[in-house]
Coordinates of C-alpha atoms in Angstrom, one line a residue:
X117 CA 0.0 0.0 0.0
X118 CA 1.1 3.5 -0.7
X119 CA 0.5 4.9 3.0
X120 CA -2.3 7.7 1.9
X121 CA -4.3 9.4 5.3
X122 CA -7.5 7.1 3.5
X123 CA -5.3 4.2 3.6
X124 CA -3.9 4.6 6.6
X125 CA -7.3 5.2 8.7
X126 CA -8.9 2.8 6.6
X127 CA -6.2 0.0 7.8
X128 CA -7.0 1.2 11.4
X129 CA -10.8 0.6 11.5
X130 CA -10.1 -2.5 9.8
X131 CA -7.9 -3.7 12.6
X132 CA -10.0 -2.2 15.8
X133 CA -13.3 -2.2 14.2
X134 CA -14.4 -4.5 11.3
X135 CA -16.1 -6.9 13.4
X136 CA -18.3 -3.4 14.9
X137 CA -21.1 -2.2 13.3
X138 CA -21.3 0.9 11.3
X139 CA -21.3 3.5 14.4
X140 CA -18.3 1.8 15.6
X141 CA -16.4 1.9 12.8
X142 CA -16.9 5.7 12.4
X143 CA -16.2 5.8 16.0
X144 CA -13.1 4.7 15.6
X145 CA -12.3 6.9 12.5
X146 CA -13.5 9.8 14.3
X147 CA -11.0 9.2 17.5
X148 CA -8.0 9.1 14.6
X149 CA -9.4 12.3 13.5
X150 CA -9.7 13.6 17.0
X151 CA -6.3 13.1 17.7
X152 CA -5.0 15.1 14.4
X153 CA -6.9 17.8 16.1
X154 CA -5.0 17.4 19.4
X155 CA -2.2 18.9 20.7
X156 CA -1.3 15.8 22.5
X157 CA -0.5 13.8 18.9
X158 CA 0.8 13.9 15.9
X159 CA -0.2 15.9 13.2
X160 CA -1.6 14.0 10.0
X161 CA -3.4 10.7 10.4
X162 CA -0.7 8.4 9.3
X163 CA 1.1 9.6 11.8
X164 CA -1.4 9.2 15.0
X165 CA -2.0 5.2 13.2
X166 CA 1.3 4.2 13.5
X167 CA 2.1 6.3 16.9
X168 CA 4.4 4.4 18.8
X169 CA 8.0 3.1 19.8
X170 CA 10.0 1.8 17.4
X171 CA 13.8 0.2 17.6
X172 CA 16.6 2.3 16.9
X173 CA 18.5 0.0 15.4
X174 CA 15.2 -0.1 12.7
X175 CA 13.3 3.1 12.8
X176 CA 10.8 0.9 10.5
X177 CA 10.0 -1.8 13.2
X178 CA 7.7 -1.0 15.9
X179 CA 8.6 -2.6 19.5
X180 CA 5.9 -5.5 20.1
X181 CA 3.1 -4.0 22.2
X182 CA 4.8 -0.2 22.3
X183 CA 1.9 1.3 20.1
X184 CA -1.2 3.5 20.4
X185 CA -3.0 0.8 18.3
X186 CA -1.8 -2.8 18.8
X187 CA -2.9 -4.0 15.6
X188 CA 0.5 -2.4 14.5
X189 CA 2.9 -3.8 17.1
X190 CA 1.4 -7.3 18.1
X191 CA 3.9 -9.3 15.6
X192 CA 1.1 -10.2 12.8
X193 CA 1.0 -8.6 9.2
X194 CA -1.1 -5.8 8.9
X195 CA -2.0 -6.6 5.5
X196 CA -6.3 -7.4 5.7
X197 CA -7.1 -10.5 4.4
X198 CA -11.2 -9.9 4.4
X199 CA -11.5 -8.3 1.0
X200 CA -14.9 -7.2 2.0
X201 CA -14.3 -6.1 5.6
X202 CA -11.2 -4.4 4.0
X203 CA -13.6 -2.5 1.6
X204 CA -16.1 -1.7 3.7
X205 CA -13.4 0.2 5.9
X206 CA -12.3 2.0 3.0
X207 CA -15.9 3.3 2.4
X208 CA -16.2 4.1 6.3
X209 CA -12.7 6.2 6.3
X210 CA -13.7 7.6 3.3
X211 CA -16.7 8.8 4.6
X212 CA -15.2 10.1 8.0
X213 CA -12.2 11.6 6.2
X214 CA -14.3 13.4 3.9
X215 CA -17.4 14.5 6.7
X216 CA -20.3 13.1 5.8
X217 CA -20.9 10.9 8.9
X218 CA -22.0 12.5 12.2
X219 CA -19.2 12.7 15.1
X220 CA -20.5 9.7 17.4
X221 CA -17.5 10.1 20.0
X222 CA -17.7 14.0 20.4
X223 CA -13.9 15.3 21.4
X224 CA -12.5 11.4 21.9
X225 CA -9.5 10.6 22.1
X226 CA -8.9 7.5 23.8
X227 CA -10.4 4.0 23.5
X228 CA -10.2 0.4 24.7
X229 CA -12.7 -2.7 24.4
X230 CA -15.1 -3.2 27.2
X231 CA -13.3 -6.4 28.5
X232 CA -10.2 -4.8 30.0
X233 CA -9.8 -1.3 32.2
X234 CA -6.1 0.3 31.7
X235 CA -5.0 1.8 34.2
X236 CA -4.7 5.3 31.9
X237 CA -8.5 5.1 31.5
X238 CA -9.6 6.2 35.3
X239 CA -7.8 10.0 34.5
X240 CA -10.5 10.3 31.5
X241 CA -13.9 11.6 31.1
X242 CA -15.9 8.7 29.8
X243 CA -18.1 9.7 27.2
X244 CA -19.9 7.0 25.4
X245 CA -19.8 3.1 24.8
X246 CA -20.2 1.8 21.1
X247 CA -20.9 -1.8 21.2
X248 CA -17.3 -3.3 22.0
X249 CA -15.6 0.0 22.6
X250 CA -15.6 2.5 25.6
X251 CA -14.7 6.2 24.3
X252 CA -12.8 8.8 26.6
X253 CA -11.5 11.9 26.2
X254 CA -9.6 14.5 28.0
X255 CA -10.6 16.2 31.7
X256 CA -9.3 19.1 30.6
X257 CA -10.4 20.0 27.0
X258 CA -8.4 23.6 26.4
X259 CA -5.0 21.4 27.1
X260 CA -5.2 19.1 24.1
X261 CA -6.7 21.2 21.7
X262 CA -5.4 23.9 19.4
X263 CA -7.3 27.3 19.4
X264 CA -7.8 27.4 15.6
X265 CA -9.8 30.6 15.9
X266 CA -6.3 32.4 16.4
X267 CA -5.5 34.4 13.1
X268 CA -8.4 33.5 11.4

């Protein structure tokens, strides 16, 4: 794949979300989004995807469970092998990329499944639960966004 921000969001519902329905694959979109809008990530979206630590000795090789999305550290390939599922999440990033699906997660930028409670998730503000996921964002919402009103 040539690493495009529809590509790269697209590989990242399809890793965390394929198996979600619809509002929980824009769900997870959106939080990708969210985080280009923080100041607390990256800037672009390929960049908040493959977040993480990666070995010095191979700045292309992420350290095994070091990475904001484990799909991309856990050791597997991360080339989708469910042409459909893979297309539908093309058509779902597409869609989020491009606004014309409603923000389901409001200013989200954390997630985990519902079956495990990390330790980083009782400093959030819970905001909603989509089917496998539980959405958080920040207690403190002027810290970890820009003020994009500035010099407009």
């Amino acid at each position: 794949f040539i690493l495009t921000p529809l590509i790269c969001l697209a590989l990242n519902v399809y890793f965390e979300a394929r198996d979600q329905p619809l509002i929980g694959q824009i769900a997870v979109a959106e939080t990708v989004l969210n985080r280009v809008h923080s100041t607390l990530f990256p800037d672009t979206v390929c960049e908040v995807v493959y977040q993480g630590q990666y070995y010095s000795w191979n700045p292309e090789l992420p350290i095994k469970n070091r990475c904001q999305f484990s799909w991309h550290c856990d050791g597997l390939s991360d080339k989708p092998k469910d042409e459909g599922a893979w297309e539908y999440s093309i058509m779902v990033a597409h869609g989020v990329l491009n606004g014309y699906t409603e923000n389901v997660v409001e200013d989200a930028l954390w997630y985990h499944a519902h079956y495990v409670v990390p330790e980083w998730s009782k400093s959030k503000r819970k905001i909603v639960r989509i089917n496998d996921h539980i959405f958080y964002g920040s207690k403190n919402y002027q810290e970890v966004y820009l003020d994009h009103s500035e010099g407009e």
